[in-house]
Coordinates of C-alpha atoms in Angstrom, one line a residue:
X1 CA 35.2 46.7 -30.5
X2 CA 36.5 43.1 -29.3
X3 CA 36.5 44.5 -25.6
X4 CA 32.7 45.2 -26.3
X5 CA 32.0 42.1 -27.8
X6 CA 33.7 40.5 -25.1
X7 CA 31.7 42.2 -22.7
X8 CA 28.6 41.5 -24.4
X9 CA 29.3 37.9 -24.6
X10 CA 29.5 38.0 -20.5
X11 CA 26.9 39.8 -20.2
X12 CA 24.6 37.1 -22.4
X13 CA 26.7 34.5 -19.9
X14 CA 25.2 36.4 -16.7
X15 CA 22.2 36.1 -18.3
X16 CA 22.4 32.6 -19.1
X17 CA 23.5 32.0 -16.0
X18 CA 20.6 33.7 -13.4
X19 CA 17.9 31.8 -15.7
X20 CA 19.2 28.6 -15.2
X21 CA 19.7 29.5 -11.3
X22 CA 16.5 31.3 -11.7
X23 CA 15.1 27.9 -12.7
X24 CA 16.5 25.7 -10.8
X25 CA 15.4 27.8 -7.9
X26 CA 11.7 27.8 -9.3
X27 CA 12.6 23.0 -10.0
X28 CA 13.2 23.3 -6.1
X29 CA 10.3 25.4 -5.0
X30 CA 8.4 23.5 -7.3
X31 CA 9.2 19.8 -6.1
X32 CA 9.2 21.5 -2.5
X33 CA 5.6 22.6 -3.0
X34 CA 4.7 18.9 -4.6
X35 CA 6.0 17.2 -1.4
X36 CA 3.8 19.9 0.3
X37 CA 0.6 18.8 -1.6
X38 CA 1.5 15.0 -1.0
X39 CA 1.6 15.6 2.2
X40 CA -1.7 17.4 2.9
X41 CA -3.5 15.1 0.5
X42 CA -2.5 12.1 2.7
X43 CA -3.3 13.9 6.0
X44 CA -6.7 14.8 4.1
X45 CA -7.0 11.0 3.3
X46 CA -6.4 10.2 7.0
X47 CA -8.9 12.7 8.5
X48 CA -11.6 12.4 6.3
X49 CA -11.7 8.7 6.2
X50 CA -13.9 8.2 9.0
X51 CA -13.4 3.8 9.0
X52 CA -10.2 2.2 8.7
X53 CA -12.1 -0.8 7.2
X54 CA -13.9 0.9 4.4
X55 CA -17.5 1.0 3.3
X56 CA -17.0 -1.1 0.1
X57 CA -14.9 -3.8 2.3
X58 CA -17.6 -3.8 5.0
X59 CA -20.3 -4.4 2.8
X60 CA -18.2 -7.9 0.9
X61 CA -17.6 -8.8 4.1
X62 CA -19.9 -12.0 5.4
X63 CA -22.0 -12.2 9.1
X64 CA -18.8 -13.4 10.7
X65 CA -16.2 -11.3 9.8
X66 CA -18.8 -7.8 10.8
X67 CA -19.2 -9.8 13.9
X68 CA -15.7 -9.9 14.9
X69 CA -15.2 -5.9 14.2
X70 CA -18.3 -5.1 16.2
X71 CA -17.6 -7.7 18.8
X72 CA -14.1 -6.7 19.4
X73 CA -15.4 -3.1 19.7
X74 CA -17.9 -3.6 22.0
X75 CA -20.7 -2.1 19.4
X76 CA -23.8 -3.3 18.1
X77 CA -23.6 -4.7 14.9
X78 CA -26.0 -2.3 12.9
X79 CA 1.6 18.7 27.6
X80 CA 3.4 17.3 30.3
X81 CA 4.8 20.3 33.3
X82 CA 7.9 18.3 34.5
X83 CA 10.2 20.0 36.9
X84 CA 12.5 17.4 36.0
X85 CA 13.2 17.7 32.2
X86 CA 14.9 14.8 30.1
X87 CA 18.5 15.0 31.1
X88 CA 17.8 14.9 34.6
X89 CA 15.7 11.7 33.9
X90 CA 18.7 10.4 32.3
X91 CA 21.1 11.3 35.4
X92 CA 19.0 9.7 37.7
X93 CA 19.4 6.3 35.8
X94 CA 22.8 6.5 35.9
X95 CA 23.0 7.1 39.3
X96 CA 25.1 4.5 41.5
X97 CA 21.6 3.2 43.4
X98 CA 20.1 2.1 39.9
X99 CA 23.2 -1.0 40.3
X100 CA 21.8 -1.6 43.4
X101 CA 18.3 -1.4 42.5
X102 CA 18.5 -3.8 39.4
X103 CA 20.7 -6.1 41.6
X104 CA 17.8 -6.5 44.3
X105 CA 15.3 -7.3 41.6
X106 CA 17.3 -10.0 39.9
X107 CA 17.7 -12.0 43.1
X108 CA 14.1 -11.1 43.7
X109 CA 13.1 -13.0 40.5
X110 CA 15.8 -15.3 41.2
X111 CA 14.5 -16.6 44.6
X112 CA 10.8 -17.1 42.7
X113 CA 12.5 -19.4 40.6
X114 CA 12.0 -17.5 37.7
X115 CA 14.4 -16.7 34.5
X116 CA 15.5 -13.1 33.6
X117 CA 15.9 -14.7 29.9
X118 CA 12.0 -15.8 30.2
X119 CA 11.0 -12.1 31.2
X120 CA 13.0 -10.9 28.6
X121 CA 11.4 -12.3 25.7
X122 CA 7.9 -13.0 24.2
X123 CA 7.5 -16.4 25.4
X124 CA 6.1 -15.6 29.3
X125 CA 2.6 -16.7 30.0
X126 CA 1.4 -15.6 33.3
X127 CA -1.2 -18.2 33.2
X128 CA 1.6 -21.3 33.7
X129 CA 3.2 -19.1 36.9
X130 CA 1.7 -19.8 40.1
X131 CA 0.7 -16.7 42.7
X132 CA 4.4 -16.5 44.2
X133 CA 5.8 -16.4 40.2
X134 CA 3.4 -13.8 38.8
X135 CA 3.8 -11.3 42.4
X136 CA 7.2 -11.4 41.5
X137 CA 7.4 -10.6 38.1
X138 CA 4.9 -7.8 38.6
X139 CA 7.4 -6.4 40.9
X140 CA 10.1 -6.9 38.5
X141 CA 8.3 -5.1 35.5
X142 CA 7.2 -2.4 37.6
X143 CA 10.8 -2.1 39.7
X144 CA 12.5 1.4 39.9
X145 CA 15.3 -0.2 37.3
X146 CA 12.5 0.4 34.9
X147 CA 11.8 4.0 35.3
X148 CA 14.0 5.6 37.8
X149 CA 10.9 6.2 40.5
X150 CA 11.5 4.7 44.2
X151 CA 8.8 3.3 45.9
X152 CA 9.1 1.7 49.3
X153 CA 8.7 -2.3 48.0
X154 CA 6.5 -3.1 51.2
X155 CA 3.5 -0.3 49.9
X156 CA 4.1 -1.7 46.3
X157 CA 3.5 -5.1 47.4
X158 CA 0.8 -4.4 49.3
X159 CA -0.8 -2.3 46.2
X160 CA -0.1 -5.5 43.9
X161 CA -2.3 -7.7 46.5
X162 CA -4.9 -5.3 46.6
X163 CA -4.9 -4.9 42.9
X164 CA -4.9 -9.0 42.3
X165 CA -8.0 -9.3 45.0
X166 CA -9.6 -6.9 42.7
X167 CA -9.4 -8.9 39.7
X168 CA -12.5 -11.2 39.2
X169 CA -11.2 -14.9 39.2
X170 CA -14.3 -16.8 37.7
X171 CA -13.7 -14.4 34.8
X172 CA -11.8 -16.0 31.9
X173 CA -9.9 -13.5 30.0
X174 CA -9.7 -10.3 31.9
X175 CA -8.3 -11.7 34.9
X176 CA -5.2 -11.2 37.1
X177 CA -3.5 -13.2 34.5
X178 CA -4.3 -10.9 31.5
X179 CA -2.9 -8.0 33.9
X180 CA 0.5 -9.4 34.3
X181 CA 0.5 -10.1 30.9
X182 CA -0.3 -6.9 29.3
X183 CA 1.9 -5.6 32.1
X184 CA 5.0 -7.6 31.3
X185 CA 4.1 -6.7 27.2
X186 CA 4.3 -2.5 28.1
X187 CA 7.6 -3.7 29.8
X188 CA 8.9 -5.3 26.6
X189 CA 8.0 -2.5 24.5
X190 CA 9.3 0.4 26.5
X191 CA 12.4 -1.5 26.2
X192 CA 12.5 -2.8 22.4
X193 CA 11.1 0.9 21.6
X194 CA 14.1 2.2 23.3
X195 CA 11.5 4.8 25.0
X196 CA 14.1 6.0 28.0
X197 CA 15.0 8.0 24.9
X198 CA 11.9 10.4 25.1
X199 CA 9.5 9.3 27.3
X200 CA 10.7 10.7 31.0
X201 CA 10.7 8.5 34.7
X202 CA 7.1 9.6 35.6
X203 CA 5.3 8.6 31.9
X204 CA 7.1 5.3 32.5
X205 CA 6.4 4.4 35.8
X206 CA 2.2 5.7 35.1
X207 CA 2.3 3.2 31.9
X208 CA 3.7 0.5 34.2
X209 CA 0.8 0.9 37.1
X210 CA -1.7 1.4 34.4
X211 CA -1.0 -1.6 33.3
X212 CA -1.4 -3.7 36.1
X213 CA -4.8 -1.8 36.9
X214 CA -6.0 -1.5 33.4
X215 CA -8.8 -3.9 33.9
X216 CA -9.6 -4.3 37.4
X217 CA -12.9 -4.9 38.7
X218 CA -13.9 -6.4 35.1
X219 CA -16.7 -8.5 35.5
X220 CA -16.2 -10.4 32.1
X221 CA -19.1 -8.5 30.7
X222 CA -18.6 -5.6 28.0
X223 CA -19.4 -2.0 27.8
X224 CA -22.4 -2.9 25.3
X225 CA -23.7 -5.3 27.6
X226 CA -23.9 -3.2 30.3
X227 CA -25.3 0.1 28.6
X228 CA -27.8 -2.5 27.3
X229 CA -28.9 -3.8 30.4
X230 CA -28.6 -0.3 32.1
X231 CA -26.2 -1.9 34.7
X232 CA -25.3 0.4 37.4
X233 CA -21.4 1.0 36.0
X234 CA -23.3 2.7 33.0
X235 CA -25.5 4.7 34.9
X236 CA -22.7 5.8 37.2
X237 CA -20.4 7.1 34.0
X238 CA -23.3 7.7 31.4
X239 CA -22.5 5.1 29.3
X240 CA -19.3 6.5 28.2
X241 CA -16.3 3.8 28.7
X242 CA -18.2 2.7 31.8
X243 CA -15.8 -0.5 32.4
X244 CA -12.7 1.5 31.5
X245 CA -14.0 4.5 34.0
X246 CA -14.6 2.0 36.5
X247 CA -10.8 0.3 36.2
X248 CA -9.3 3.9 36.8
X249 CA -11.4 4.7 40.0
X250 CA -10.2 1.5 41.4
X251 CA -6.5 2.5 41.0
X252 CA -7.2 5.7 42.4
X253 CA -8.9 4.1 45.4
X254 CA -6.4 1.8 45.9
X255 CA -3.5 4.7 46.2
X256 CA -5.9 6.2 48.7
X257 CA -4.7 3.6 51.1
X258 CA -1.3 4.8 53.2
X259 CA -0.6 1.3 53.0
X260 CA -0.9 1.1 49.1
X261 CA 0.4 4.4 48.4
X262 CA 3.1 3.9 45.9
X263 CA 3.0 7.5 44.6
X264 CA 3.8 8.7 47.9
X265 CA 7.3 10.1 46.9
X266 CA 6.1 12.3 44.4
X267 CA 4.9 16.2 44.6
X268 CA 1.4 17.5 44.2
X269 CA 2.2 18.2 40.7
X270 CA 4.3 15.2 39.7
X271 CA 1.1 12.7 41.3
X272 CA -1.5 15.2 39.2
X273 CA 0.6 14.4 36.3
X274 CA 1.1 11.3 36.6
X275 CA -3.0 10.3 37.4
X276 CA -3.7 12.3 34.2
X277 CA -1.5 9.8 32.4
X278 CA -2.7 7.0 34.0
X279 CA -6.7 8.2 33.1
X280 CA -5.8 8.6 29.8
X281 CA -4.1 5.3 29.2
X282 CA -6.5 3.3 30.6
X283 CA -9.7 5.1 29.1
X284 CA -7.6 4.4 25.9
X285 CA -8.2 1.0 26.3
X286 CA -11.6 0.8 25.1
X287 CA -11.5 -0.3 21.6
X288 CA -14.2 2.4 20.7
X289 CA -11.4 4.6 20.5
X290 CA -8.9 2.3 18.6
X291 CA -9.6 3.2 14.8
X292 CA -9.4 6.8 16.1
X293 CA -5.9 5.5 17.5
X294 CA -4.7 4.5 14.4
X295 CA -5.5 7.6 12.5
X296 CA -3.2 9.3 15.3
X297 CA -0.3 6.8 14.4
X298 CA -0.9 8.0 10.4
X299 CA -0.8 11.5 11.4
X300 CA 2.0 11.7 13.6
X301 CA 4.1 9.6 10.7
X302 CA 3.0 12.0 7.4
X303 CA 3.9 15.0 9.5
X304 CA 7.4 13.3 10.0
X305 CA 7.7 11.2 7.3
X306 CA 11.0 12.1 6.1
X307 CA 12.6 11.6 9.8
X308 CA 11.0 8.8 10.4
X309 CA 12.0 7.1 7.1
X310 CA 15.5 7.9 7.8
X311 CA 15.3 6.1 11.3
X312 CA 13.9 3.4 9.9
X313 CA 16.5 3.1 7.2
X314 CA 19.2 3.2 10.0
X315 CA 17.1 0.6 12.1
X316 CA 17.5 -1.7 8.9
X317 CA 21.3 -1.6 8.7
X318 CA 21.6 -1.6 12.0
X319 CA 19.0 -1.9 15.2
X320 CA 21.3 -0.5 17.9
X321 CA 21.3 2.7 15.7
X322 CA 17.3 3.1 16.7
X323 CA 15.7 5.8 17.3
X324 CA 18.0 8.4 15.7
X325 CA 18.3 11.8 17.2
X326 CA 16.1 13.3 14.7
X327 CA 13.5 10.6 15.9
X328 CA 14.2 11.4 19.7
X329 CA 13.5 14.7 19.3
X330 CA 10.2 14.3 17.2
X331 CA 9.3 11.4 20.0
X332 CA 9.9 14.2 22.8
X333 CA 7.2 16.6 21.9
X334 CA 4.7 16.7 24.6
X335 CA 2.1 15.3 22.1
X336 CA 3.6 12.6 20.7
X337 CA 4.6 11.6 24.1
X338 CA 0.9 11.4 25.0
X339 CA 0.3 9.3 22.1
X340 CA 3.0 7.0 22.6
X341 CA 1.4 6.6 26.3
X342 CA -1.5 5.7 25.5
X343 CA -0.7 3.4 22.2
X344 CA 1.9 1.4 24.2
X345 CA -1.0 0.2 27.1
X346 CA -3.3 -0.4 24.3
X347 CA -0.8 -2.1 21.4
X348 CA 0.3 -4.4 24.7
X349 CA -3.4 -5.3 25.6
X350 CA -4.1 -6.6 22.1
X351 CA -0.8 -8.2 21.1
X352 CA -1.5 -11.8 21.8
X353 CA -2.1 -12.2 18.3
X354 CA 2.0 -11.1 18.1
X355 CA 3.1 -13.8 20.4
X356 CA 4.2 -17.3 19.7
X357 CA 1.3 -19.1 18.8
X358 CA 1.4 -21.8 21.7
X359 CA 0.3 -18.7 23.5
X360 CA -1.6 -16.7 21.3
X361 CA -4.0 -19.8 21.2
X362 CA -4.6 -20.2 24.8
X363 CA -5.5 -16.7 25.0
X364 CA -7.9 -16.8 21.8
X365 CA -9.3 -20.0 23.7
X366 CA -9.9 -17.8 26.8
X367 CA -11.3 -14.4 25.3
X368 CA -13.5 -16.2 23.0
X369 CA -14.9 -18.7 26.7
X370 CA -15.8 -15.2 27.9
X371 CA -17.4 -14.0 25.0
X372 CA -19.1 -17.1 25.1
X373 CA -20.4 -16.8 29.2
X374 CA -21.5 -13.3 28.0
X375 CA -23.9 -14.6 25.5
X376 CA -25.1 -17.2 27.2
X377 CA -25.8 -14.1 30.0
X378 CA -27.5 -12.3 26.8
X379 CA -29.8 -15.4 25.8
X380 CA -31.1 -15.5 29.4
X381 CA -32.3 -12.1 30.1
X382 CA -33.7 -12.1 26.2
X383 CA -31.6 -9.5 25.0
X384 CA -29.6 -9.0 21.5
X385 CA -26.8 -11.6 21.4
X386 CA -23.8 -9.8 20.2
X387 CA -22.8 -11.6 17.0
X388 CA -19.1 -13.1 18.5
X389 CA -21.0 -14.3 21.6
X390 CA -22.8 -17.1 20.3
X391 CA -21.1 -20.0 21.3
X392 CA -23.6 -22.1 18.5
X393 CA -22.5 -19.9 15.8
X394 CA -18.9 -18.5 15.7
X395 CA -16.2 -20.1 14.2
X396 CA -13.2 -19.8 16.7
X397 CA -10.6 -19.9 13.6
X398 CA -12.1 -17.4 11.4
X399 CA -12.6 -14.8 14.4
X400 CA -9.1 -14.9 15.1
X401 CA -8.2 -14.3 11.2
X402 CA -11.1 -11.6 11.0
X403 CA -9.3 -9.9 14.6
X404 CA -5.8 -9.7 13.1
X405 CA -7.2 -9.2 9.7
X406 CA -9.5 -6.0 10.8
X407 CA -8.4 -5.0 14.1
X408 CA -4.6 -5.7 15.0
X409 CA -2.7 -5.6 11.5
X410 CA -4.2 -1.9 10.9
X411 CA -2.7 -0.6 13.8
X412 CA 0.2 -2.6 13.3
X413 CA 1.4 -1.6 10.2
X414 CA 0.7 2.1 10.6
X415 CA 3.4 1.4 14.1
X416 CA 5.6 0.1 11.9
X417 CA 6.2 3.2 10.2
X418 CA 6.9 5.2 13.6
X419 CA 8.3 2.2 15.4
X420 CA 10.3 0.0 12.9
X421 CA 10.7 -2.8 15.9
X422 CA 7.5 -3.5 15.5
X423 CA 8.2 -5.4 12.2
X424 CA 9.5 -8.4 14.0
X425 CA 6.1 -8.4 16.2
X426 CA 4.3 -7.8 13.0
X427 CA 6.2 -11.2 11.0
X428 CA 4.6 -13.3 14.2
X429 CA 1.6 -12.2 13.9
X430 CA 1.4 -13.1 10.2
X431 CA 2.5 -16.4 10.8
X432 CA -0.1 -16.9 13.5
X433 CA -2.6 -15.8 10.7
X434 CA -1.6 -18.2 8.4
X435 CA -1.9 -21.1 11.4
X436 CA -4.7 -20.2 12.3
X437 CA -6.0 -20.8 8.6
X438 CA -4.2 -24.0 8.4
X439 CA -6.3 -24.9 11.2
X440 CA -9.3 -23.9 10.1
X441 CA -8.9 -25.9 6.9
X442 CA -8.0 -29.1 9.3
X443 CA -10.6 -28.7 12.2
X444 CA -13.6 -27.2 10.5
X445 CA -16.9 -29.8 10.8
X446 CA -18.7 -29.4 7.9
X447 CA -15.4 -29.2 5.6
X448 CA -15.8 -25.8 4.1
X449 CA -16.7 -25.1 0.7
X450 CA -13.8 -24.6 -2.0
X451 CA -15.4 -21.5 -2.5
X452 CA -15.0 -20.4 1.2
X453 CA -11.4 -21.9 0.8
X454 CA -10.5 -19.8 -2.0
X455 CA -12.2 -16.7 -0.4
X456 CA -10.0 -17.1 2.7
X457 CA -6.7 -18.2 1.0
X458 CA -7.2 -14.8 -1.0
X459 CA -7.5 -12.5 2.5
X460 CA -4.5 -14.6 3.9
X461 CA -2.5 -14.1 1.3
X462 CA -3.3 -10.6 0.4
X463 CA -2.6 -9.4 4.3
X464 CA 0.7 -11.4 4.2
X465 CA 1.6 -9.5 0.7
X466 CA 1.0 -6.1 2.3
X467 CA 3.1 -7.0 5.5
X468 CA 5.8 -7.6 2.8
X469 CA 5.4 -4.5 0.7
X470 CA 5.6 -2.7 3.7
X471 CA 8.7 -4.3 5.0
X472 CA 10.9 -4.8 2.3

């Protein structure tokens, strides 16, 4: 009987353990299901939300702030097939010729009187360089040491000369200096984000070339103006990103000349893929795609949040650990690489607000003068003057606060979750925001009212709080 009782006790223990294991399994499944539901809910919210700036916020904005959003967007107010894989790219970078290429590039830069320390910082301002130094900087940024694709330097020099000539000198902002500035931005982001780990040679080369040509031929007028006035570019491209389509066409017109064919070393299939990358990247510099790009970045984060959060933790502990191998595998996926190519060019294109204020202020003055010149033309032609283009009404400081608040910061905040090195750019952006706010307080004539001061102070504080919360 004692044995029978022991057997019964063992059976009871087994039943209890089974119940406990079953309960644990159920609990794990429930926890997993909750995570899945949360992720789906986050993805659904991103997909369903039509605007990053919600309707309630828009309704509460003043005319100047709505003008910023519409003005910078240019709207009216009311899978890679590569023969070379990633490993072969890495081996090519490590080829013995790499050292020779880098030495030659460094010598060229130094002979032009440029400092490598300057080129490898965010303190470079092409507006402060002469023609020869800008040419040397451009050669360095697109040089083979940055991507591993060889080219004839004489052909590249001819390509750069033709491209420079294609930019309109009288345009205050979208000129050759801006092209060098954005190419420098792409060059820096490729390094800061360790893109050699997940973007192959051809993608990096295509991206740098796209930066050089991304605004070539820009007349200093935005797409809305071209469409409103039935400009020949709007007619040619059926009102769909007429400027960006023209920039792409110019690029490939230039390389169709053998003396400027910087893609001559590529096979037919490689050229076709490079062409696709250039076109996609340049077309997405149209600010009409800005908020859709933010959603793409947010979606990528939500789908891969566990991997990306872990990668960010490693970065916070040791920046040299970015990106983790798991993050690299995520970034190497075809759709991820396609997003990164257009994201990096667009981010570099709007990066002035993330640079030292001395440089940020100069470029802000240039873009506003271009807007004002367009406003003058609109007034002469009797077409509606876009709100950000009226030199008699726009407050320069407020326009820059709005640009950061409504356009730059939503993208920067989203990118930080994917690429944590962006935190330093976000920190500079917030500092610039506060400087614009301070200069608004001292320079605005007549002085702003107490209510206006309080409202703007709250907006600035709210954005700074969001950044602090995101990066803590």
